[in-house]
mmCIF file of C-alpha atoms in Angstrom:
data_model
loop_
_atom_site.group_PDB
_atom_site.id
_atom_site.type_symbol
_atom_site.label_atom_id
_atom_site.label_comp_id
_atom_site.label_asym_id
_atom_site.label_seq_id
_atom_site.Cartn_x
_atom_site.Cartn_y
_atom_site.Cartn_z
ATOM 1 C CA ASP A 12 106.540 131.692 109.047
ATOM 2 C CA LEU A 13 108.017 128.159 109.318
ATOM 3 C CA LEU A 14 108.112 127.245 105.625
ATOM 4 C CA GLY A 15 109.651 130.491 104.313
ATOM 5 C CA PRO A 16 113.149 129.801 105.671
ATOM 6 C CA LEU A 17 112.978 126.245 104.491
ATOM 7 C CA VAL A 18 112.021 127.297 100.943
ATOM 8 C CA GLU A 19 114.855 129.948 100.939
ATOM 9 C CA ALA A 20 117.321 127.381 102.117
ATOM 10 C CA CYS A 21 116.470 124.986 99.308
ATOM 11 C CA ARG A 22 116.573 127.540 96.531
ATOM 12 C CA GLY A 23 119.461 127.487 94.059
ATOM 13 C CA ASP A 24 121.861 130.400 94.002
ATOM 14 C CA ASP A 25 123.044 131.196 90.472
ATOM 15 C CA ASP A 26 123.583 134.780 89.763
ATOM 16 C CA SER A 27 125.116 134.286 86.243
ATOM 17 C CA SER A 28 123.341 136.256 83.639
ATOM 18 C CA ASP A 29 125.290 135.391 80.567
ATOM 19 C CA ASP A 30 126.975 132.270 79.163
ATOM 20 C CA GLY A 31 128.638 133.986 76.218
ATOM 21 C CA GLY A 32 127.813 133.348 72.529
ATOM 22 C CA ASP A 33 125.582 135.436 70.262
ATOM 23 C CA ASP A 34 122.219 134.618 71.810
ATOM 24 C CA SER A 35 119.681 137.400 71.962
ATOM 25 C CA SER A 36 118.894 139.025 75.353
ATOM 26 C CA ARG A 37 115.486 137.293 75.369
ATOM 27 C CA GLU A 38 117.149 133.840 74.764
ATOM 28 C CA LYS A 39 119.776 134.511 77.431
ATOM 29 C CA GLU A 40 117.075 135.290 80.051
ATOM 30 C CA ARG A 41 115.200 132.129 79.041
ATOM 31 C CA LYS A 42 118.335 129.967 79.449
ATOM 32 C CA LYS A 43 119.092 131.734 82.769
ATOM 33 C CA GLY A 44 115.607 130.921 84.013
ATOM 34 C CA LYS A 45 116.040 127.373 82.923
ATOM 35 C CA ARG A 46 119.315 126.957 84.765
ATOM 36 C CA LYS A 47 117.897 128.370 87.943
ATOM 37 C CA LYS A 48 114.944 126.106 87.705
ATOM 38 C CA LYS A 49 117.236 123.139 87.326
ATOM 39 C CA GLN A 50 119.340 124.104 90.277
ATOM 40 C CA ARG A 51 116.522 124.644 92.752
ATOM 41 C CA LEU A 52 115.532 121.783 95.070
ATOM 42 C CA ARG A 53 111.864 120.989 94.602
ATOM 43 C CA ILE A 54 109.929 121.056 97.918
ATOM 44 C CA LYS A 55 106.868 118.990 98.796
ATOM 45 C CA VAL A 56 105.251 119.546 102.152
ATOM 46 C CA ASP A 57 102.260 117.562 103.498
ATOM 47 C CA THR A 58 100.832 116.378 106.714
ATOM 48 C CA ASP A 59 102.162 113.411 108.687
ATOM 49 C CA VAL A 60 99.247 111.370 107.682
ATOM 50 C CA ASN A 61 98.653 112.505 104.089
ATOM 51 C CA ALA A 62 102.276 111.550 103.239
ATOM 52 C CA PRO A 63 101.933 107.917 104.492
ATOM 53 C CA ALA A 64 98.584 107.729 102.761
ATOM 54 C CA LEU A 65 100.284 108.697 99.537
ATOM 55 C CA ALA A 66 103.088 106.051 100.156
ATOM 56 C CA GLU A 67 100.559 103.315 100.821
ATOM 57 C CA PHE A 68 98.514 104.328 97.732
ATOM 58 C CA VAL A 69 101.421 104.341 95.317
ATOM 59 C CA ASP A 70 102.890 101.251 96.745
ATOM 60 C CA TYR A 71 99.626 99.294 96.430
ATOM 61 C CA ASN A 72 99.044 100.379 92.886
ATOM 62 C CA ASN A 73 102.504 99.754 91.721
ATOM 63 C CA ASN A 74 103.333 96.579 93.537
ATOM 64 C CA LEU A 75 100.697 95.096 95.781
ATOM 65 C CA HIS A 76 97.457 95.155 93.759
ATOM 66 C CA GLY A 77 97.753 91.431 93.085
ATOM 67 C CA ASN A 78 99.391 89.280 90.608
ATOM 68 C CA ASN A 79 96.345 88.923 88.567
ATOM 69 C CA ASN A 80 96.477 91.608 85.862
ATOM 70 C CA THR A 81 92.744 92.024 85.926
ATOM 71 C CA THR A 82 92.816 93.395 89.478
ATOM 72 C CA PRO A 83 91.975 97.047 89.049
ATOM 73 C CA LYS A 84 94.084 99.760 90.526
ATOM 74 C CA ILE A 85 92.458 102.021 93.185
ATOM 75 C CA SER A 86 91.979 105.775 93.078
ATOM 76 C CA SER A 87 91.323 106.437 96.770
ATOM 77 C CA LEU A 88 92.903 105.408 100.100
ATOM 78 C CA ALA A 89 92.666 106.546 103.693
ATOM 79 C CA TYR A 90 95.542 106.206 106.168
ATOM 80 C CA ILE A 91 94.552 106.255 109.841
ATOM 81 C CA THR A 92 97.087 106.643 112.598
ATOM 82 C CA ALA A 93 95.931 105.864 116.072
ATOM 83 C CA GLY A 94 98.102 106.698 119.126
ATOM 84 C CA THR A 95 98.267 109.829 121.316
ATOM 85 C CA GLY A 96 95.816 111.345 118.900
ATOM 86 C CA ILE A 97 93.959 110.000 115.872
ATOM 87 C CA GLY A 98 94.656 111.470 112.395
ATOM 88 C CA VAL A 99 93.470 110.720 108.880
ATOM 89 C CA GLY A 100 95.309 111.187 105.632
ATOM 90 C CA LEU A 101 93.356 110.887 102.382
ATOM 91 C CA VAL A 102 94.167 110.253 98.725
ATOM 92 C CA VAL A 103 91.181 110.825 96.538
ATOM 93 C CA ASN A 104 91.190 110.797 92.640
ATOM 94 C CA SER A 105 94.813 109.680 93.023
ATOM 95 C CA GLN A 106 95.768 113.012 94.733
ATOM 96 C CA PRO A 107 96.317 113.941 98.377
ATOM 97 C CA VAL A 108 93.388 115.830 99.853
ATOM 98 C CA HIS A 109 94.040 119.368 101.267
ATOM 99 C CA GLY A 110 91.010 121.536 100.565
ATOM 100 C CA ARG A 111 90.108 124.046 103.223
ATOM 101 C CA LEU A 112 92.860 122.862 105.602
ATOM 102 C CA HIS A 113 93.580 119.175 105.659
ATOM 103 C CA PRO A 114 91.538 116.128 106.730
ATOM 104 C CA GLU A 115 90.645 115.951 110.397
ATOM 105 C CA GLY A 116 88.800 112.753 110.563
ATOM 106 C CA GLY A 117 89.800 112.134 114.160
ATOM 107 C CA HIS A 118 87.320 114.743 115.263
ATOM 108 C CA VAL A 119 84.125 113.368 113.698
ATOM 109 C CA PRO A 120 81.372 112.156 116.075
ATOM 110 C CA VAL A 121 80.846 108.529 116.680
ATOM 111 C CA GLN A 122 78.146 106.222 118.118
ATOM 112 C CA PRO A 123 79.366 104.991 121.557
ATOM 113 C CA LEU A 124 78.780 101.461 122.718
ATOM 114 C CA GLU A 125 75.571 100.938 124.558
ATOM 115 C CA GLY A 126 75.644 102.139 128.161
ATOM 116 C CA ASP A 127 78.994 104.031 127.657
ATOM 117 C CA GLU A 128 78.898 107.117 129.908
ATOM 118 C CA PHE A 129 82.514 108.113 129.568
ATOM 119 C CA GLY A 130 81.747 111.003 127.134
ATOM 120 C CA GLY A 131 85.270 111.916 125.924
ATOM 121 C CA TYR A 132 88.745 112.858 126.982
ATOM 122 C CA SER A 133 89.799 115.892 128.967
ATOM 123 C CA TRP A 134 91.644 117.503 126.079
ATOM 124 C CA GLY A 135 88.451 118.774 124.609
ATOM 125 C CA ARG A 136 87.394 120.815 127.561
ATOM 126 C CA GLY A 137 87.657 124.566 127.119
ATOM 127 C CA VAL A 138 89.829 124.500 124.033
ATOM 128 C CA GLY A 139 89.241 124.623 120.270
ATOM 129 C CA ILE A 140 88.497 121.015 119.615
ATOM 130 C CA PRO A 141 85.319 120.072 117.617
ATOM 131 C CA PHE A 142 82.372 118.810 119.703
ATOM 132 C CA GLU A 143 84.643 119.504 122.785
ATOM 133 C CA GLY A 144 85.959 115.990 122.197
ATOM 134 C CA ARG A 145 82.645 114.497 123.338
ATOM 135 C CA ASN A 146 81.927 111.147 121.684
ATOM 136 C CA THR A 147 84.349 111.682 118.834
ATOM 137 C CA VAL A 148 86.933 109.265 117.359
ATOM 138 C CA GLU A 149 89.791 110.757 119.193
ATOM 139 C CA GLY A 150 87.773 111.697 122.217
ATOM 140 C CA LEU A 151 87.008 107.972 122.787
ATOM 141 C CA GLY A 152 89.603 105.969 120.897
ATOM 142 C CA CYS A 153 93.146 107.629 121.347
ATOM 143 C CA THR A 154 95.551 106.491 124.093
ATOM 144 C CA VAL A 155 94.804 109.655 126.161
ATOM 145 C CA ALA A 156 91.095 108.786 126.156
ATOM 146 C CA LEU A 157 91.661 105.085 126.874
ATOM 147 C CA THR A 158 93.976 105.897 129.767
ATOM 148 C CA GLU A 159 91.417 108.384 131.227
ATOM 149 C CA ARG A 160 88.710 105.748 130.800
ATOM 150 C CA TYR A 161 90.951 103.304 132.641
ATOM 151 C CA GLY A 162 91.532 105.683 135.413
ATOM 152 C CA GLN A 163 87.765 106.318 135.681
ATOM 153 C CA MET A 164 87.302 102.455 135.987
ATOM 154 C CA LEU A 165 89.814 102.479 138.857
ATOM 155 C CA LEU A 166 88.051 105.280 140.615
ATOM 156 C CA MET A 167 84.676 103.386 140.248
ATOM 157 C CA GLU A 168 86.247 100.309 141.588
ATOM 158 C CA GLU A 169 87.765 102.183 144.530
ATOM 159 C CA ASP A 170 84.361 103.822 145.287
ATOM 160 C CA GLU A 171 82.712 100.500 145.326
ATOM 161 C CA ARG A 172 85.468 99.117 147.704
ATOM 162 C CA ASP A 173 85.013 102.177 149.972
ATOM 163 C CA ARG A 174 81.304 101.660 150.120
ATOM 164 C CA ALA A 175 81.900 98.083 151.057
ATOM 165 C CA GLY A 176 84.367 99.049 153.664
ATOM 166 C CA GLY A 177 87.318 97.576 152.006
ATOM 167 C CA GLY A 178 89.029 100.584 150.288
ATOM 168 C CA THR A 179 92.811 100.559 149.947
ATOM 169 C CA GLY A 180 93.260 104.300 149.995
ATOM 170 C CA ILE A 181 96.052 104.173 147.424
ATOM 171 C CA ILE A 182 94.384 106.257 144.832
ATOM 172 C CA THR A 183 95.050 109.895 145.207
ATOM 173 C CA THR A 184 93.676 112.932 143.430
ATOM 174 C CA SER A 185 95.652 115.310 141.268
ATOM 175 C CA SER A 186 95.131 118.542 139.190
ATOM 176 C CA SER A 187 93.985 118.264 135.597
ATOM 177 C CA GLY A 188 96.479 117.236 132.961
ATOM 178 C CA SER A 189 97.361 119.231 129.835
ATOM 179 C CA ARG A 190 97.762 118.314 126.177
ATOM 180 C CA GLY A 191 101.235 117.162 125.253
ATOM 181 C CA ASN A 192 102.326 115.466 128.558
ATOM 182 C CA ASN A 193 102.366 111.781 129.189
ATOM 183 C CA LYS A 194 99.642 111.793 131.898
ATOM 184 C CA ALA A 195 95.898 111.324 131.554
ATOM 185 C CA ASP A 196 93.499 112.465 134.052
ATOM 186 C CA ALA A 197 90.314 110.563 134.888
ATOM 187 C CA THR A 198 87.478 112.414 136.407
ATOM 188 C CA ASP A 199 85.379 110.778 139.165
ATOM 189 C CA SER A 200 82.476 109.205 137.245
ATOM 190 C CA THR A 201 79.940 110.471 139.749
ATOM 191 C CA GLY A 202 80.631 114.115 138.738
ATOM 192 C CA ALA A 203 80.282 115.128 142.426
ATOM 193 C CA THR A 204 83.799 116.439 142.660
ATOM 194 C CA ASP A 205 86.580 117.467 140.488
ATOM 195 C CA ALA A 206 88.774 114.606 141.856
ATOM 196 C CA THR A 207 91.057 113.064 139.235
ATOM 197 C CA ILE A 208 93.664 110.395 139.038
ATOM 198 C CA ALA A 209 96.823 110.893 137.052
ATOM 199 C CA ILE A 210 97.960 107.839 135.183
ATOM 200 C CA ASP A 211 100.842 107.365 132.802
ATOM 201 C CA ARG A 212 99.665 106.173 129.406
ATOM 202 C CA SER A 213 102.166 103.394 129.435
ATOM 203 C CA ILE A 214 99.825 101.521 131.762
ATOM 204 C CA LEU A 215 97.719 100.521 128.610
ATOM 205 C CA ALA A 216 100.591 98.138 127.725
ATOM 206 C CA THR A 217 99.931 96.128 130.889
ATOM 207 C CA LEU A 218 96.248 95.509 130.056
ATOM 208 C CA PRO A 219 95.381 92.092 128.611
ATOM 209 C CA ASN A 220 94.254 91.764 124.962
ATOM 210 C CA ASP A 221 90.702 90.780 126.026
ATOM 211 C CA HIS A 222 90.222 93.774 128.280
ATOM 212 C CA HIS A 223 86.850 95.591 127.672
ATOM 213 C CA ILE A 224 88.705 98.924 126.998
ATOM 214 C CA TRP A 225 89.834 97.617 123.646
ATOM 215 C CA ASP A 226 86.206 97.363 122.574
ATOM 216 C CA HIS A 227 85.831 101.056 122.964
ATOM 217 C CA ALA A 228 89.012 101.721 120.931
ATOM 218 C CA ALA A 229 87.723 99.413 118.198
ATOM 219 C CA ASN A 230 84.293 100.975 118.235
ATOM 220 C CA ALA A 231 85.764 104.476 117.805
ATOM 221 C CA LEU A 232 87.990 103.469 114.874
ATOM 222 C CA ALA A 233 85.277 101.316 113.219
ATOM 223 C CA ASN A 234 82.972 104.350 113.325
ATOM 224 C CA LEU A 235 85.665 106.264 111.464
ATOM 225 C CA CYS A 236 86.084 103.549 108.907
ATOM 226 C CA THR A 237 82.354 103.465 108.338
ATOM 227 C CA THR A 238 82.234 107.293 107.926
ATOM 228 C CA LEU A 239 84.932 107.052 105.308
ATOM 229 C CA LEU A 240 83.216 104.252 103.442
ATOM 230 C CA LEU A 241 79.942 106.021 103.382
ATOM 231 C CA THR A 242 81.143 109.592 102.604
ATOM 232 C CA LEU A 243 84.039 109.000 100.285
ATOM 233 C CA SER A 244 83.334 105.479 99.024
ATOM 234 C CA ILE A 245 86.943 104.909 99.978
ATOM 235 C CA GLU A 246 88.512 101.856 98.404
ATOM 236 C CA ARG A 247 91.259 100.948 100.977
ATOM 237 C CA ILE A 248 91.837 101.891 104.593
ATOM 238 C CA VAL A 249 95.327 101.538 106.150
ATOM 239 C CA MET A 250 95.698 101.401 109.853
ATOM 240 C CA GLY A 251 98.874 102.659 111.578
ATOM 241 C CA GLY A 252 100.162 104.168 114.731
ATOM 242 C CA GLY A 253 101.249 102.739 118.023
ATOM 243 C CA LEU A 254 97.754 101.678 119.155
ATOM 244 C CA MET A 255 97.549 99.197 116.194
ATOM 245 C CA ASN A 256 100.282 97.116 117.852
ATOM 246 C CA ARG A 257 97.720 95.798 120.175
ATOM 247 C CA VAL A 258 97.021 92.224 119.286
ATOM 248 C CA GLY A 259 93.447 91.540 118.179
ATOM 249 C CA LEU A 260 92.454 95.181 117.790
ATOM 250 C CA LEU A 261 92.315 95.143 114.030
ATOM 251 C CA GLU A 262 90.081 92.180 114.001
ATOM 252 C CA ARG A 263 87.723 93.886 116.415
ATOM 253 C CA ILE A 264 87.628 96.888 114.085
ATOM 254 C CA HIS A 265 86.683 94.543 111.226
ATOM 255 C CA LEU A 266 83.940 93.039 113.144
ATOM 256 C CA ARG A 267 82.449 96.368 114.477
ATOM 257 C CA THR A 268 82.721 97.947 111.008
ATOM 258 C CA ALA A 269 80.664 95.238 109.517
ATOM 259 C CA GLN A 270 77.997 95.678 112.342
ATOM 260 C CA LEU A 271 77.876 99.401 111.801
ATOM 261 C CA VAL A 272 77.571 99.193 108.032
ATOM 262 C CA ASN A 273 74.736 96.688 108.619
ATOM 263 C CA GLY A 274 74.764 95.200 105.114
ATOM 264 C CA TYR A 275 74.278 98.486 103.342
ATOM 265 C CA LEU A 276 77.536 98.233 101.464
ATOM 266 C CA ASP A 277 78.912 95.169 99.705
ATOM 267 C CA LEU A 278 82.041 94.605 101.919
ATOM 268 C CA PRO A 279 84.472 91.622 102.002
ATOM 269 C CA ASP A 280 83.763 89.021 104.585
ATOM 270 C CA VAL A 281 85.030 89.915 108.085
ATOM 271 C CA GLN A 282 87.701 87.117 107.723
ATOM 272 C CA ASP A 283 88.945 88.649 104.448
ATOM 273 C CA MET A 284 88.543 92.299 105.340
ATOM 274 C CA GLY A 285 92.148 92.465 106.614
ATOM 275 C CA ASN A 286 93.459 91.560 103.196
ATOM 276 C CA ARG A 287 91.150 93.636 100.941
ATOM 277 C CA LEU A 288 89.708 96.624 102.813
ATOM 278 C CA ILE A 289 90.858 97.585 106.307
ATOM 279 C CA VAL A 290 94.511 96.570 106.483
ATOM 280 C CA ARG A 291 97.506 97.189 108.713
ATOM 281 C CA SER A 292 100.204 99.496 107.310
ATOM 282 C CA ARG A 293 102.958 97.471 105.767
ATOM 283 C CA TYR A 294 105.518 100.118 106.866
ATOM 284 C CA GLY A 295 104.738 100.006 110.586
ATOM 285 C CA GLY A 296 106.779 102.623 112.426
ATOM 286 C CA ASP A 297 108.444 103.725 109.177
ATOM 287 C CA ALA A 298 105.120 105.033 107.683
ATOM 288 C CA GLY A 299 106.217 108.676 108.146
ATOM 289 C CA LEU A 300 109.599 108.121 106.628
ATOM 290 C CA MET A 301 108.106 106.229 103.625
ATOM 291 C CA GLY A 302 105.733 109.145 103.265
ATOM 292 C CA THR A 303 108.545 111.621 102.776
ATOM 293 C CA ILE A 304 110.130 109.366 100.277
ATOM 294 C CA ALA A 305 106.811 109.234 98.385
ATOM 295 C CA LEU A 306 106.579 113.032 98.422
ATOM 296 C CA ALA A 307 110.182 113.212 97.055
ATOM 297 C CA LYS A 308 109.329 110.852 94.260
ATOM 298 C CA MET A 309 106.263 112.981 93.453
ATOM 299 C CA ALA A 310 108.399 116.112 93.304
ATOM 300 C CA LEU A 311 110.933 114.456 91.071
ATOM 301 C CA LEU A 312 108.243 113.318 88.636
ATOM 302 C CA GLU A 313 106.759 116.745 88.515
ATOM 303 C CA GLU A 314 110.199 118.266 87.760
ATOM 304 C CA GLU A 315 110.651 115.776 85.009
ATOM 305 C CA ASP A 316 107.333 116.732 83.518
ATOM 306 C CA GLU A 317 108.290 120.352 83.628
ATOM 307 C CA ASP A 318 111.639 119.618 81.964
ATOM 308 C CA ASP A 319 109.776 117.681 79.215
ATOM 309 C CA GLY A 320 107.637 120.823 78.821
ATOM 310 C CA LEU A 321 110.686 123.066 78.503
ATOM 311 C CA GLU A 322 112.020 120.595 75.893
ATOM 312 C CA GLU A 323 108.687 120.705 74.010
ATOM 313 C CA GLU A 324 108.777 124.552 74.284
ATOM 314 C CA ASP A 325 112.278 124.455 72.698
ATOM 315 C CA ASP A 326 111.049 122.167 70.030
ATOM 316 C CA VAL A 327 108.248 124.516 69.189
ATOM 317 C CA ARG A 328 110.580 127.418 69.081
ATOM 318 C CA VAL A 329 113.051 125.649 66.718
ATOM 319 C CA LYS A 330 110.137 124.543 64.416
ATOM 320 C CA GLU A 331 108.890 128.054 64.309
ATOM 321 C CA GLU A 332 112.377 129.405 63.495
ATOM 322 C CA ARG A 333 112.755 126.768 60.768
ATOM 323 C CA ARG A 334 109.389 127.739 59.279
ATOM 324 C CA ARG A 335 110.409 131.330 59.142
ATOM 325 C CA GLN A 336 113.650 130.488 57.371
ATOM 326 C CA GLN A 337 111.870 128.397 54.885
ATOM 327 C CA GLN A 338 109.335 131.209 54.193
ATOM 328 C CA ALA A 339 112.228 133.528 53.656
ATOM 329 C CA MET A 340 113.923 131.199 51.196
ATOM 330 C CA LYS A 341 110.663 130.800 49.378
ATOM 331 C CA ARG A 342 110.199 134.549 49.060
ATOM 332 C CA ALA A 343 113.844 134.863 47.912
ATOM 333 C CA ALA A 344 113.377 132.167 45.273
ATOM 334 C CA PHE A 345 110.038 133.690 44.185
ATOM 335 C CA ASN A 346 111.644 137.178 43.808
ATOM 336 C CA THR A 347 114.674 135.799 42.035
ATOM 337 C CA GLY A 348 112.451 133.911 39.585
ATOM 338 C CA LEU A 349 110.230 136.888 39.032
ATOM 339 C CA TRP A 350 113.129 139.207 38.140
ATOM 340 C CA ASN A 351 114.738 136.488 36.038
ATOM 341 C CA GLY A 352 111.427 136.091 34.199
ATOM 342 C CA VAL A 353 111.268 139.865 33.535
ATOM 343 C CA LEU A 354 114.887 139.938 32.348
ATOM 344 C CA VAL A 355 114.411 137.024 29.974
ATOM 345 C CA GLY A 356 111.209 138.520 28.653
ATOM 346 C CA ALA A 357 112.904 141.788 28.012
ATOM 347 C CA ILE A 358 115.827 140.201 26.124
ATOM 348 C CA GLY A 359 113.439 138.083 24.083
ATOM 349 C CA ALA A 360 111.340 141.138 23.117
ATOM 350 C CA GLY A 361 114.509 143.029 22.057
ATOM 351 C CA LEU A 362 115.638 140.107 19.781
ATOM 352 C CA VAL A 363 112.206 140.134 18.108
ATOM 353 C CA CYS A 364 112.332 143.802 17.470
ATOM 354 C CA LYS A 365 115.846 143.535 16.050
ATOM 355 C CA TYR A 366 115.496 140.672 13.603
ATOM 356 C CA CYS A 367 111.740 140.778 12.740
ATOM 357 C CA LEU A 368 111.075 144.408 12.216
#
């Protein structure tokens, strides 16, 4: 239980049960509960992609939806982080999506580029990953997959040099890597052996911006954007994560998304897509931090709404007490008037009898 201790640590600790005065026991308990509610720290917990999605959503609607007042606010936004893995955070109908678990858009299948035989990264083999990571967004587009693909390219090039008699012999084999380390293992593309080459993912930073490997990354992410557009009719897609630091990658995603949608949806022009539809996160590496701030703001607003509800409850209670007092006064006045009327009537009757009979 990871959240239990966190929740307990953030609870208020107020054991006072009475603040004096002549309040009834029921009123004392109500005030005690209100004090404890006030002293508790409100907790909001969400995923590391849903929180940035919420931050981007709130920020766009509050500040960045344009200077033109006729520009409508959005009700949906997707945040995609692309790095070691690929995650998706969703805000739909102005609320973060949780549902059965939480969005796992990085594991949806994609259409590979023509002639692509890579298949997917090694992380999906033999573990509980959807589609075993074969031709999925993460299986083709994360840095682990891209590094393994690059290693596979090196093996193919070495095989070709060996067949031509000019091999260098510098590439050695290693055992399979594991999820969580900084290595990626590329299997020999021939499938004849289990030979792999272990490469550090940092090698991607040395590749030029026009390297063909970035086409595969863009294709995987564009497939994800297309899926979000078609299934959720998402209004804005924000791209974040370390992979998005690659110069030119976002523009490749724009172009490939337009190709995949194939005119079915009315999308902005490719040149304008980066301003209106598929955009880079304005927070960069601080997206997670800004997400926690957005969650804190949401918690504060919810607490204020609850306080307003308590005040309204108090108002209702006061009004009800005032109504009871007014009814009691009316009954007292009626009873007093009734007895006064009887008394006056009796005196009047006595005088008539005395002087008229």
